[in-house]
PDB file of C-alpha atoms and ligand atoms in Angstrom:
ATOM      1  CA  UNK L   1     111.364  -3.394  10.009  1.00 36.00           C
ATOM      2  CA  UNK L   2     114.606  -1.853   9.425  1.00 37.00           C
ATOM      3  CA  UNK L   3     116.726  -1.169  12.280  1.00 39.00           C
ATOM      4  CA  UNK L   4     118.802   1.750  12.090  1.00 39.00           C
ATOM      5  CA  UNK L   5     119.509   4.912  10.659  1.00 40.00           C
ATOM      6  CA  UNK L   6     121.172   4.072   7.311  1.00 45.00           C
ATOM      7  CA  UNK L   7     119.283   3.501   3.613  1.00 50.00           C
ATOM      8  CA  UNK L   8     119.492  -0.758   4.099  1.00 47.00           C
ATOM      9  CA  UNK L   9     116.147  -1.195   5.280  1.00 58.00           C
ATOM     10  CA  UNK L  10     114.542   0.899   2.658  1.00 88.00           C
ATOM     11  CA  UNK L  11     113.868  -0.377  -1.260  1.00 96.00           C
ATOM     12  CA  UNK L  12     117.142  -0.576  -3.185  1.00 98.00           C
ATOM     13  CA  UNK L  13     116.940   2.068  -5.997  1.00 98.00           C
ATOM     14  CA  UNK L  14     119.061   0.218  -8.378  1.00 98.00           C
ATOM     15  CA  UNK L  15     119.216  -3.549  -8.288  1.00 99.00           C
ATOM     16  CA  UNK L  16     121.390  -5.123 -10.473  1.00 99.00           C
ATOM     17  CA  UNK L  17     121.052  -9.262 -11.359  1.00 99.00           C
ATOM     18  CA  UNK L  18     123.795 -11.159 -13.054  1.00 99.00           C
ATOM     19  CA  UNK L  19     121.331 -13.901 -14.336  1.00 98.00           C
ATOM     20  CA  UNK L  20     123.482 -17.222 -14.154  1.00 98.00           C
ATOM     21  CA  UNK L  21     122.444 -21.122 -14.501  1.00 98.00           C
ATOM     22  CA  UNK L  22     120.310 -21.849 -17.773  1.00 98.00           C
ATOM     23  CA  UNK L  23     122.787 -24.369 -18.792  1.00 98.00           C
ATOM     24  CA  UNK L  24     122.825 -26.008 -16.111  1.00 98.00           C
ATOM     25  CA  UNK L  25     118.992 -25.856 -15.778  1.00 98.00           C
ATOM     26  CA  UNK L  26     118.445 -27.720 -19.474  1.00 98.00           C
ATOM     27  CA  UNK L  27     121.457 -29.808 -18.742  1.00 98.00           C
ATOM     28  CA  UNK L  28     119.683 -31.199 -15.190  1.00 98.00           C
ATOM     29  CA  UNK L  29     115.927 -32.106 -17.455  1.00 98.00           C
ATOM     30  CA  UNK L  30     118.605 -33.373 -20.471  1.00 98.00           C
ATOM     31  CA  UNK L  31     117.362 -30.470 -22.431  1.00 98.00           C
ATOM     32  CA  UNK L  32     120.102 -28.269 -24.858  1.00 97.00           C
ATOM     33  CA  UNK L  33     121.152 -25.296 -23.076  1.00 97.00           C
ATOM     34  CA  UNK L  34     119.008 -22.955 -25.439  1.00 97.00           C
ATOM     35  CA  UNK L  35     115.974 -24.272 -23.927  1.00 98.00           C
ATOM     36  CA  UNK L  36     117.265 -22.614 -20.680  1.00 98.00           C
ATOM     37  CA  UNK L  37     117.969 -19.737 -22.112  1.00 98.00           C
ATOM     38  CA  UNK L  38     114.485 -19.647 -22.969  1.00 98.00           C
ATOM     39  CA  UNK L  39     112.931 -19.982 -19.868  1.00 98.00           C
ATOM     40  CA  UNK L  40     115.241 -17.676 -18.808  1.00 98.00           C
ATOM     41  CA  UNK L  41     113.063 -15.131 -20.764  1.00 98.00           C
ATOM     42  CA  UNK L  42     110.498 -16.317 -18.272  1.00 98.00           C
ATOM     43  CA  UNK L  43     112.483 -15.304 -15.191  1.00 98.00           C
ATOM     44  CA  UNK L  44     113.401 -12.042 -16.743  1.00 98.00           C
ATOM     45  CA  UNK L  45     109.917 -10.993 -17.029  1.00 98.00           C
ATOM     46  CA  UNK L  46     108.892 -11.924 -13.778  1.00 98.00           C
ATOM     47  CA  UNK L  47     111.779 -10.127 -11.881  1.00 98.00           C
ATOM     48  CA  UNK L  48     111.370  -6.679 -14.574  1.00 98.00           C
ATOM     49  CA  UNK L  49     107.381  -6.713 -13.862  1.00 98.00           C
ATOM     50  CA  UNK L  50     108.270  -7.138 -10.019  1.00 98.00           C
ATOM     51  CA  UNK L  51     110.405  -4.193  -9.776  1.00 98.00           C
ATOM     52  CA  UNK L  52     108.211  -2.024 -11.642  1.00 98.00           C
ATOM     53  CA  UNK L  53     105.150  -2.970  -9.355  1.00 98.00           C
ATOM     54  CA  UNK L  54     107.289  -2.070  -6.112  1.00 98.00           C
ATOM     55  CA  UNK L  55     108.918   1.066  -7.975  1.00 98.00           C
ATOM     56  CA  UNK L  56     112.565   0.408  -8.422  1.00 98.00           C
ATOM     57  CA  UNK L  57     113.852   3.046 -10.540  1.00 98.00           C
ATOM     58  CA  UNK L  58     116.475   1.140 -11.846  1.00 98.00           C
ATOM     59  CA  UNK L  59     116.795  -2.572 -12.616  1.00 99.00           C
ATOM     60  CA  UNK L  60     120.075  -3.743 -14.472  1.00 99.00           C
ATOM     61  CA  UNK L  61     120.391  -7.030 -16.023  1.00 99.00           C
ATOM     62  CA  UNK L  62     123.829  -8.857 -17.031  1.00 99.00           C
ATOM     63  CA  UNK L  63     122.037 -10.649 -20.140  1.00 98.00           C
ATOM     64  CA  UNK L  64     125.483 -11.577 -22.209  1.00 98.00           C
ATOM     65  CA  UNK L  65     129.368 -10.747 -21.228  1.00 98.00           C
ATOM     66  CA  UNK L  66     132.013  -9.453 -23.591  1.00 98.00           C
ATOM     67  CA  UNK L  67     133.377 -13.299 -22.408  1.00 98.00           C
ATOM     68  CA  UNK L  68     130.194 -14.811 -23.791  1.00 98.00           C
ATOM     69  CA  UNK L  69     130.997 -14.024 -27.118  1.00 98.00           C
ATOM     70  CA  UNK L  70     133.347 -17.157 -27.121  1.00 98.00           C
ATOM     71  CA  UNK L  71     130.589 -19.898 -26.357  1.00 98.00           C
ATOM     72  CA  UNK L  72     129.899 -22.054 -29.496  1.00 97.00           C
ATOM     73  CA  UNK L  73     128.556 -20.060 -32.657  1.00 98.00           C
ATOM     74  CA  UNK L  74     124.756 -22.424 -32.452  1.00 97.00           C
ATOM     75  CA  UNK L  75     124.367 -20.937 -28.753  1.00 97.00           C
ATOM     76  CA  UNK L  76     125.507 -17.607 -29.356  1.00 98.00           C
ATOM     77  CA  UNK L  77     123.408 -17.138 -32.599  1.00 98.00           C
ATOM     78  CA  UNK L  78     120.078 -18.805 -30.714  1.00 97.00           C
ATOM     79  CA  UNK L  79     120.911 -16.270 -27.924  1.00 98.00           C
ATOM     80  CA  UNK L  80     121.208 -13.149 -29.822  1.00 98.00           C
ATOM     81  CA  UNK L  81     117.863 -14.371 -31.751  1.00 98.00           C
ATOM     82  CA  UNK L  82     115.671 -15.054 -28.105  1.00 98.00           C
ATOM     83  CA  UNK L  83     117.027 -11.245 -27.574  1.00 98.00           C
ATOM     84  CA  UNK L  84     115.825  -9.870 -30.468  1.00 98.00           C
ATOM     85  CA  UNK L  85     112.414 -12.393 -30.117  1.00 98.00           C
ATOM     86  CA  UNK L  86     112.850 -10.528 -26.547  1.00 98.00           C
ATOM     87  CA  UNK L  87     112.294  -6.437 -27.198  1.00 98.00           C
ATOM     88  CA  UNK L  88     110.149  -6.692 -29.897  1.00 97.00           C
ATOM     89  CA  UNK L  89     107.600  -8.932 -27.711  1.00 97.00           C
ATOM     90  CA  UNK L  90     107.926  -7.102 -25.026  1.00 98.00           C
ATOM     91  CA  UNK L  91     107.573  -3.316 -25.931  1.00 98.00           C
ATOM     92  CA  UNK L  92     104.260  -3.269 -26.281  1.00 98.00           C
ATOM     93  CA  UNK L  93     104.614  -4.241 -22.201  1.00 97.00           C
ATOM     94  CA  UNK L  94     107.220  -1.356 -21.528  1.00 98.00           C
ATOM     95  CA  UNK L  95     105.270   1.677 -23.071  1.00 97.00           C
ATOM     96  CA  UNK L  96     102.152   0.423 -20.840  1.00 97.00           C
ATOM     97  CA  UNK L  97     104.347   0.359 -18.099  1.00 97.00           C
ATOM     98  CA  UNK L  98     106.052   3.088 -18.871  1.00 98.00           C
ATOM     99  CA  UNK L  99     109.291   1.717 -18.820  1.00 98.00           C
ATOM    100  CA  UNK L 100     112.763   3.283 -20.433  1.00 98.00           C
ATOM    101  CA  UNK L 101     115.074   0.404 -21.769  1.00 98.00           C
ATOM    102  CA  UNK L 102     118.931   1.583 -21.763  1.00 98.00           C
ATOM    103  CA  UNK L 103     121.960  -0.505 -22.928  1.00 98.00           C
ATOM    104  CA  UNK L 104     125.091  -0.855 -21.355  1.00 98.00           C
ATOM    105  CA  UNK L 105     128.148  -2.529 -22.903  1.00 98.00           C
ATOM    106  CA  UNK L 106     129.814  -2.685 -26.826  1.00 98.00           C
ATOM    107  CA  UNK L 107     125.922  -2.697 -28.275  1.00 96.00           C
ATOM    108  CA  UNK L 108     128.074  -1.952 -32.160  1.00 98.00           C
ATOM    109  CA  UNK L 109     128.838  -5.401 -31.382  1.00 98.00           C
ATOM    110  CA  UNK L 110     125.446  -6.984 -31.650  1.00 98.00           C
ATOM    111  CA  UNK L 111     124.256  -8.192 -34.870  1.00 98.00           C
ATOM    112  CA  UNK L 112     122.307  -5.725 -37.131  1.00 98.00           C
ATOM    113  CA  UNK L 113     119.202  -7.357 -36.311  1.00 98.00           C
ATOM    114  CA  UNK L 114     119.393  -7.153 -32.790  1.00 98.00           C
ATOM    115  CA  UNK L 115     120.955  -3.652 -32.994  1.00 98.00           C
ATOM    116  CA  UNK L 116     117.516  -2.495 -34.626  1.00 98.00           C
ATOM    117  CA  UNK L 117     115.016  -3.667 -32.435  1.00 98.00           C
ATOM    118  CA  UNK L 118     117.216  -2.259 -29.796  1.00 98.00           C
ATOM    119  CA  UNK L 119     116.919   0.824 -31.898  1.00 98.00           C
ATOM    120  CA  UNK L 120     113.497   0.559 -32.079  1.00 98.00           C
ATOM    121  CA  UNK L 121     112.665  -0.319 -28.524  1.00 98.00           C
ATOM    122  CA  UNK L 122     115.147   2.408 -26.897  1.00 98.00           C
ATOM    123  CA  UNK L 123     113.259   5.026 -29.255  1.00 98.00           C
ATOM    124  CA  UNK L 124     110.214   3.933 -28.053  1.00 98.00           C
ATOM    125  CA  UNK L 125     110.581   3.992 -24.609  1.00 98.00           C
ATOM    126  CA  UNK L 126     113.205   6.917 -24.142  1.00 98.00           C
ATOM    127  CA  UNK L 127     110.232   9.423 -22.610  1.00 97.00           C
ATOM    128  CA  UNK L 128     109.747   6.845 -19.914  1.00 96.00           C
ATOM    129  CA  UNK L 129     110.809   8.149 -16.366  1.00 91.00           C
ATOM    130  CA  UNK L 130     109.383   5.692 -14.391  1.00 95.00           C
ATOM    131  CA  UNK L 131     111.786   2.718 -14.578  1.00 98.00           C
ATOM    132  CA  UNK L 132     114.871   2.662 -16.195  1.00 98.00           C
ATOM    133  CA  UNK L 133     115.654  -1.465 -17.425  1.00 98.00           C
ATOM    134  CA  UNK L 134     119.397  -1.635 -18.185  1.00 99.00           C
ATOM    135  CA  UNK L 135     120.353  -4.225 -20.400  1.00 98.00           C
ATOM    136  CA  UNK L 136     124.061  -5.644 -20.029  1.00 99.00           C
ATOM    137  CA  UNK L 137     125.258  -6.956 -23.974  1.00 98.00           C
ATOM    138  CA  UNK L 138     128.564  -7.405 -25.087  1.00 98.00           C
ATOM    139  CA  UNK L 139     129.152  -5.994 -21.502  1.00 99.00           C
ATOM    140  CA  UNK L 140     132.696  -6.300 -19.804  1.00 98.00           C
ATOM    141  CA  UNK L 141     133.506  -3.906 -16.470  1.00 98.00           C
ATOM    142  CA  UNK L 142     137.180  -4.210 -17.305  1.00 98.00           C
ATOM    143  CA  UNK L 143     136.097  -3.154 -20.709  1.00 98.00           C
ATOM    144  CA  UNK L 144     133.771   0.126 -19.736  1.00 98.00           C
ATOM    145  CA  UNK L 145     136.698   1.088 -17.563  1.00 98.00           C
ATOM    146  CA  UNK L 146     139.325   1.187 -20.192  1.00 98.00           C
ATOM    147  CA  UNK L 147     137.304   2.572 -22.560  1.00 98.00           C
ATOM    148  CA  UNK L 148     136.116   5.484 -20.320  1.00 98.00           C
ATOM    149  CA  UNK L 149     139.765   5.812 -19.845  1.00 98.00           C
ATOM    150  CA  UNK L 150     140.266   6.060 -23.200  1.00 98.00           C
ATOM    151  CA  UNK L 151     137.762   8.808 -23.729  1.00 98.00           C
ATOM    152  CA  UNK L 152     139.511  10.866 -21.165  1.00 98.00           C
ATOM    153  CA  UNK L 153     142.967  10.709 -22.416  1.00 98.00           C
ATOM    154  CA  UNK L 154     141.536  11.719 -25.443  1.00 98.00           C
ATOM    155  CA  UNK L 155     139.440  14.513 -24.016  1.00 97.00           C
ATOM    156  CA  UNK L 156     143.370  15.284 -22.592  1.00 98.00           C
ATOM    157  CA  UNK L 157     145.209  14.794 -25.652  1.00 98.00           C
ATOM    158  CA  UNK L 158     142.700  17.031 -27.115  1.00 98.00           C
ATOM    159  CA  UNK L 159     142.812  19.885 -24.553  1.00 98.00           C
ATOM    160  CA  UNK L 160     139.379  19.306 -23.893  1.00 98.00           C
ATOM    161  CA  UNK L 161     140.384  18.236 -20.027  1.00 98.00           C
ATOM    162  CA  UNK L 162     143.093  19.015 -17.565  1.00 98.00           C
ATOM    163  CA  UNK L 163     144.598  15.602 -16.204  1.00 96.00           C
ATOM    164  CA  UNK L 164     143.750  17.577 -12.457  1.00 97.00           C
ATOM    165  CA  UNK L 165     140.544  17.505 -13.494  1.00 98.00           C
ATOM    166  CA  UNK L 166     139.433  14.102 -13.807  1.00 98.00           C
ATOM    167  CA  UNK L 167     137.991  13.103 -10.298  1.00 98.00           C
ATOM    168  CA  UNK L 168     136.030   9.950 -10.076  1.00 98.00           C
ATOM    169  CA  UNK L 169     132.997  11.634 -10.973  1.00 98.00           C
ATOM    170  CA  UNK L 170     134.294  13.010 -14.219  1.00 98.00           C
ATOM    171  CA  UNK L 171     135.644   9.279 -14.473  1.00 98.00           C
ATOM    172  CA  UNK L 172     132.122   8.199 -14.095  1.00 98.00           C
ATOM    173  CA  UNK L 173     130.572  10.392 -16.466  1.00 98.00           C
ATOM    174  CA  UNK L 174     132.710   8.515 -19.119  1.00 98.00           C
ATOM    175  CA  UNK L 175     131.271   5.265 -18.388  1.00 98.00           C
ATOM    176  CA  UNK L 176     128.343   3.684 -19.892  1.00 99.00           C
ATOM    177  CA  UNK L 177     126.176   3.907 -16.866  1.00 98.00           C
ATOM    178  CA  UNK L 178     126.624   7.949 -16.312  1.00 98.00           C
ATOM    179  CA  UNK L 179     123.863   9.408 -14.939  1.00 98.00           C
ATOM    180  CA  UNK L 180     122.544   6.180 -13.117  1.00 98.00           C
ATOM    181  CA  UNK L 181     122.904   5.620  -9.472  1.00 98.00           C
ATOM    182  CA  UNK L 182     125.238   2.722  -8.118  1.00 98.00           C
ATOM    183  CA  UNK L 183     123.589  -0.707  -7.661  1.00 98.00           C
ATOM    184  CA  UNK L 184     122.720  -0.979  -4.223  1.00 98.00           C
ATOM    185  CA  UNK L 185     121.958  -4.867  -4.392  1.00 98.00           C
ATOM    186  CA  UNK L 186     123.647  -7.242  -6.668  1.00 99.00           C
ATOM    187  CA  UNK L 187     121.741 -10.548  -6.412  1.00 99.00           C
ATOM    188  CA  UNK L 188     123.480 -13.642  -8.868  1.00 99.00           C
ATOM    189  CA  UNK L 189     121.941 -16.709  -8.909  1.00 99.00           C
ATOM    190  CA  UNK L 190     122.937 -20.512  -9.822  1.00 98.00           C
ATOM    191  CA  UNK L 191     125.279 -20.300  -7.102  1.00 98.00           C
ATOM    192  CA  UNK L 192     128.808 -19.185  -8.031  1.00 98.00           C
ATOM    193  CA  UNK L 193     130.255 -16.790  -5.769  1.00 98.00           C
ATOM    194  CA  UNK L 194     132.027 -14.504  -8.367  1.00 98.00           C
ATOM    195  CA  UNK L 195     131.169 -11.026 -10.271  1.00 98.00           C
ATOM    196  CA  UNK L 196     132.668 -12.341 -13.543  1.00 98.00           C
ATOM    197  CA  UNK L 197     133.821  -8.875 -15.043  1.00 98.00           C
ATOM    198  CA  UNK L 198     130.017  -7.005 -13.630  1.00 99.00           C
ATOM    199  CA  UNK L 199     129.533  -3.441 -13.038  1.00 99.00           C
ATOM    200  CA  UNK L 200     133.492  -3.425 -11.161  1.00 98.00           C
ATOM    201  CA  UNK L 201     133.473   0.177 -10.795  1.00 98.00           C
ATOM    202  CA  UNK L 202     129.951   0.910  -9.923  1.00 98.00           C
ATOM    203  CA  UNK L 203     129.182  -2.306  -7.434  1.00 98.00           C
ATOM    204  CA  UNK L 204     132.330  -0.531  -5.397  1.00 98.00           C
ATOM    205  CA  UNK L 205     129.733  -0.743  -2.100  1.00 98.00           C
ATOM    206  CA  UNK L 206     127.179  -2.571  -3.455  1.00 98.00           C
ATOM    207  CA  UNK L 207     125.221  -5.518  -1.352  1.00 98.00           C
ATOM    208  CA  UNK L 208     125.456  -9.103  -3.425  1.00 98.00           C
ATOM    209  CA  UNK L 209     122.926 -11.894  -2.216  1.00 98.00           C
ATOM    210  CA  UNK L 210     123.788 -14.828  -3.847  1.00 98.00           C
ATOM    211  CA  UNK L 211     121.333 -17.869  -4.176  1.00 98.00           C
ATOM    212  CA  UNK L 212     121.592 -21.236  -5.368  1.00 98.00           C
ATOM    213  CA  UNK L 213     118.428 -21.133  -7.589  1.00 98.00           C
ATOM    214  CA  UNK L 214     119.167 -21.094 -10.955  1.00 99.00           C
ATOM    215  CA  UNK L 215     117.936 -18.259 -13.253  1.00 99.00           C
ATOM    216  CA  UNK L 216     114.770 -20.249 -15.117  1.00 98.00           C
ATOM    217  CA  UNK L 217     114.292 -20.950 -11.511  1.00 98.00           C
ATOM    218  CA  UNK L 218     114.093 -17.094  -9.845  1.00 99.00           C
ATOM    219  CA  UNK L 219     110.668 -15.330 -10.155  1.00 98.00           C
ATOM    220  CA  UNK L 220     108.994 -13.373  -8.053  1.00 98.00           C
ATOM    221  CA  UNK L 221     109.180 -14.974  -4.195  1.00 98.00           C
ATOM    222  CA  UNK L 222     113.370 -15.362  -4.967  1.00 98.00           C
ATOM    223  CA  UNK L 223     113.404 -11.502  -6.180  1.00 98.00           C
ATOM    224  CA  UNK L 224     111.113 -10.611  -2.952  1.00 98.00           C
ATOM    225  CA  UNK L 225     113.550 -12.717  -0.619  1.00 98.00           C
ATOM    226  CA  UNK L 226     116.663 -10.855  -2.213  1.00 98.00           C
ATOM    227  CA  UNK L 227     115.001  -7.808  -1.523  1.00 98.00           C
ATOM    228  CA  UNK L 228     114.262  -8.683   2.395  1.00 98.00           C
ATOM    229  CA  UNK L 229     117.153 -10.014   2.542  1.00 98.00           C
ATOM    230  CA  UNK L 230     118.775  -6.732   1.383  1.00 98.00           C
ATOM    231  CA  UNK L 231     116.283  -4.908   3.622  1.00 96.00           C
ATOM    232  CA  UNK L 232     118.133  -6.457   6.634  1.00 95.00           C
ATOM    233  CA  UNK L 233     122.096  -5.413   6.149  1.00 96.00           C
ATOM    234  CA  UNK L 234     123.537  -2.561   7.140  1.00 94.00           C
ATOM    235  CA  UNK L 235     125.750  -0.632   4.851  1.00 94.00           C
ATOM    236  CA  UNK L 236     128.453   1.036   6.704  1.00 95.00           C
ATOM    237  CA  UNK L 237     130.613   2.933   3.918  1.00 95.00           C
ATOM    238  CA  UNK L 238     133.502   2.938   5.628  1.00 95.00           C
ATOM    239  CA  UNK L 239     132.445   4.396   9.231  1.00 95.00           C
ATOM    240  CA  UNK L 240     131.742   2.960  12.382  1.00 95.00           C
ATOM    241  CA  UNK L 241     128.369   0.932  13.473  1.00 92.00           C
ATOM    242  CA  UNK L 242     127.820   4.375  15.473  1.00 93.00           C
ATOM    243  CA  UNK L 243     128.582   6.403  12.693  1.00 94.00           C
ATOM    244  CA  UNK L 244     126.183   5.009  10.136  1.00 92.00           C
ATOM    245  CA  UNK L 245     123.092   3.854  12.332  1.00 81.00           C
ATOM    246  CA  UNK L 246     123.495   6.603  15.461  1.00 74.00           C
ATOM    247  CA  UNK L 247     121.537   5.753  18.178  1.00 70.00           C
ATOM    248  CA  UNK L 248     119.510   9.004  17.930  1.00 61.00           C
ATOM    249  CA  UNK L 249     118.401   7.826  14.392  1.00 46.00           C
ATOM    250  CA  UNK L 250     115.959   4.666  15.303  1.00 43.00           C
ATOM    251  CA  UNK L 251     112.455   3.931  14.595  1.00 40.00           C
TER     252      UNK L 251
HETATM  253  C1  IPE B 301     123.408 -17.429 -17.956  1.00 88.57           C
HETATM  254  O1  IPE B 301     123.319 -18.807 -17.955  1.00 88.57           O
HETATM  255  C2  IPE B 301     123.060 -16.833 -19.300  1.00 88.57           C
HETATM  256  C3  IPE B 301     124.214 -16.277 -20.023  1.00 88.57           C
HETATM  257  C4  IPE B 301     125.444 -16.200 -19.572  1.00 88.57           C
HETATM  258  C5  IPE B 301     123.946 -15.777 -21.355  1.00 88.57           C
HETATM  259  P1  IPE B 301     124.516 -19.711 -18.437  1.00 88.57           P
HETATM  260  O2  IPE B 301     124.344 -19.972 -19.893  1.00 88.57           O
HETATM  261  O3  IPE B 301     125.818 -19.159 -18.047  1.00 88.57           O
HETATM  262  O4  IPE B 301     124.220 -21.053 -17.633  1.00 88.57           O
HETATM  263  P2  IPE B 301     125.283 -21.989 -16.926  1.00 88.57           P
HETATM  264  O5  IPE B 301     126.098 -21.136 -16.022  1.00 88.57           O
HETATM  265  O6  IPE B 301     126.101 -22.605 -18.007  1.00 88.57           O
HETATM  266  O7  IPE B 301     124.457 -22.970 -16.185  1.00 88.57           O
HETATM  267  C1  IPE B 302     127.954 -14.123 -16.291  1.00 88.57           C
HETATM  268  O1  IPE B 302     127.644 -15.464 -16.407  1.00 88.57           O
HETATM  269  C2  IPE B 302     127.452 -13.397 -17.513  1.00 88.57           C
HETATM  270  C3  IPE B 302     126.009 -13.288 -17.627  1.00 88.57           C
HETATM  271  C4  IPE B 302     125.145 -13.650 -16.733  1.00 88.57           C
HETATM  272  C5  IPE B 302     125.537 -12.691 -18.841  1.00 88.57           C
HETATM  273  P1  IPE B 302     128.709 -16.502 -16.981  1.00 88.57           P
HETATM  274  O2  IPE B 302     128.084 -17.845 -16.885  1.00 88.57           O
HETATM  275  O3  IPE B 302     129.176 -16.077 -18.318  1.00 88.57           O
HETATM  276  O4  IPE B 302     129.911 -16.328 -15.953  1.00 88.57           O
HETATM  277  P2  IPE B 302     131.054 -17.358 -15.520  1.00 88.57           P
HETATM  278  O5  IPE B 302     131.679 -17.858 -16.768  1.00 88.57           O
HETATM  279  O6  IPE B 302     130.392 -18.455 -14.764  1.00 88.57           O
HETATM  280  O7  IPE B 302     131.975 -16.574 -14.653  1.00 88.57           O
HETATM  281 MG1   MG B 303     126.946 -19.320 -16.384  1.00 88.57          MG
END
């Protein structure tokens, strides 16, 4: 039972999971890496159907970094097919659940064929209200920021904006996640204790719960121990204990 008088303690509304370790989960059976990757698929429909079921409005998903682009062409090519392989099988699975799929990152970087069942699944689903699944491709923080950046100082150059204007929500209205709450919970997995370039701006308070299971590893009981896990901090924002969980504010 929560404890106090903050939001910890209630359901995150937007959980965020930077889905780390299929390598290392082929390498450990002496499998290639791709056959990680493709249990991985596993994992990510476990954790997507979870959230739905409990009614997180938001789930975001860190599926391939601008960084990831450098990995050898074979794994990068077998990824971007699993992806595609990915939307088209499960559509069917977001209309009945009613879920909205969104993109975040340099998606003109894809390949056409992934681009167009994007396409295709995103027009699909855009009525849906329910859940919002975020996928992170070609995604870079440092890489949202500048070009949000960029968009403002030409907005300036333009007229369009007054540099006195820009505030940090005009700032956030430029990135690719405007209009979606911050993450509240950032779980990785596979554990490495790092954000590796991940939502920089918008995981500013965010909780992280780390775990050592690796990602063709997490299903449902390692998404419902993040969650109680998450259910048991308290976020402060800055004040005092007092200040965010008063007294008068219990059970
Ligand atoms: C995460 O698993 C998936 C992607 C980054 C696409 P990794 O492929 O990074 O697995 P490890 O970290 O090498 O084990
Ligand atoms: C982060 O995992 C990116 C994704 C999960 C898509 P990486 O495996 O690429 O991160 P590093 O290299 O360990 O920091
Ligand atoms: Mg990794």
């Amino acid at each position: 039972m929560r404890s106090g008088g903050t939001d910890a303690g209630a359901l995150p509304r937007h959980v965020a999971v930077i889905m780390d370790g299929n390598g290392r989960w082929a390498r450990f059976r002496g499998l290639p890496r791709v056959e990680g990757h493709r249990m991985g698929i596993r994992s990510v429909r476990a954790v997507v159907e979870c959230a739905r079921e409990l009614g997180i409005p938001y789930l975001t998903l860190y599926a391939f970094s601008v960084e990831n682009w450098g990995r050898p062409e074979p794994e990068v090519s077998t990824l971007m097919g699993l992806l595609r392989e990915f939307l088209l099988s499960e559509l069917p699975e977001f209309v009945r659940h009613r879920i909205r799929l969104n993109v975040i990152g340099e998606a003109w970087q894809l390949p056409a064929f992934v681009r167009e069942a994007l396409a295709r699944t995103q027009s699909a689903t855009a009525v849906h209200d329910e859940m919002t699944l975020t996928l992170a491709l070609s995604y870079a923080g440092r890489n949202e920021i500048v070009r949000a950046a960029r968009k403002l100082a030409e907005d300036a150059a333009a007229g369009r904006i007054a540099p006195e204007q820009i505030s940090e929500e005009v700032f956030a209205g430029r990135l690719d996640t405007a209009g979606m709450p911050d993450p509240d919970l950032v779980i990785r997995t596979s554990g490495e204790l790092r954000v590796s370039n991940f939502l920089l701006w918008q995981g500013a308070y965010a909780e992280f719960v780390f775990t050592d299971v690796l990602w063709p590893d997490f299903g449902k009981p390692e998404f419902l121990q993040a969650l109680d896990e998450y259910s048991r901090r308290h976020r402060r924002f800055g004040l005092t204990e007092e200040q965010a969980e008063p007294p008068s504010g219990g059970k």
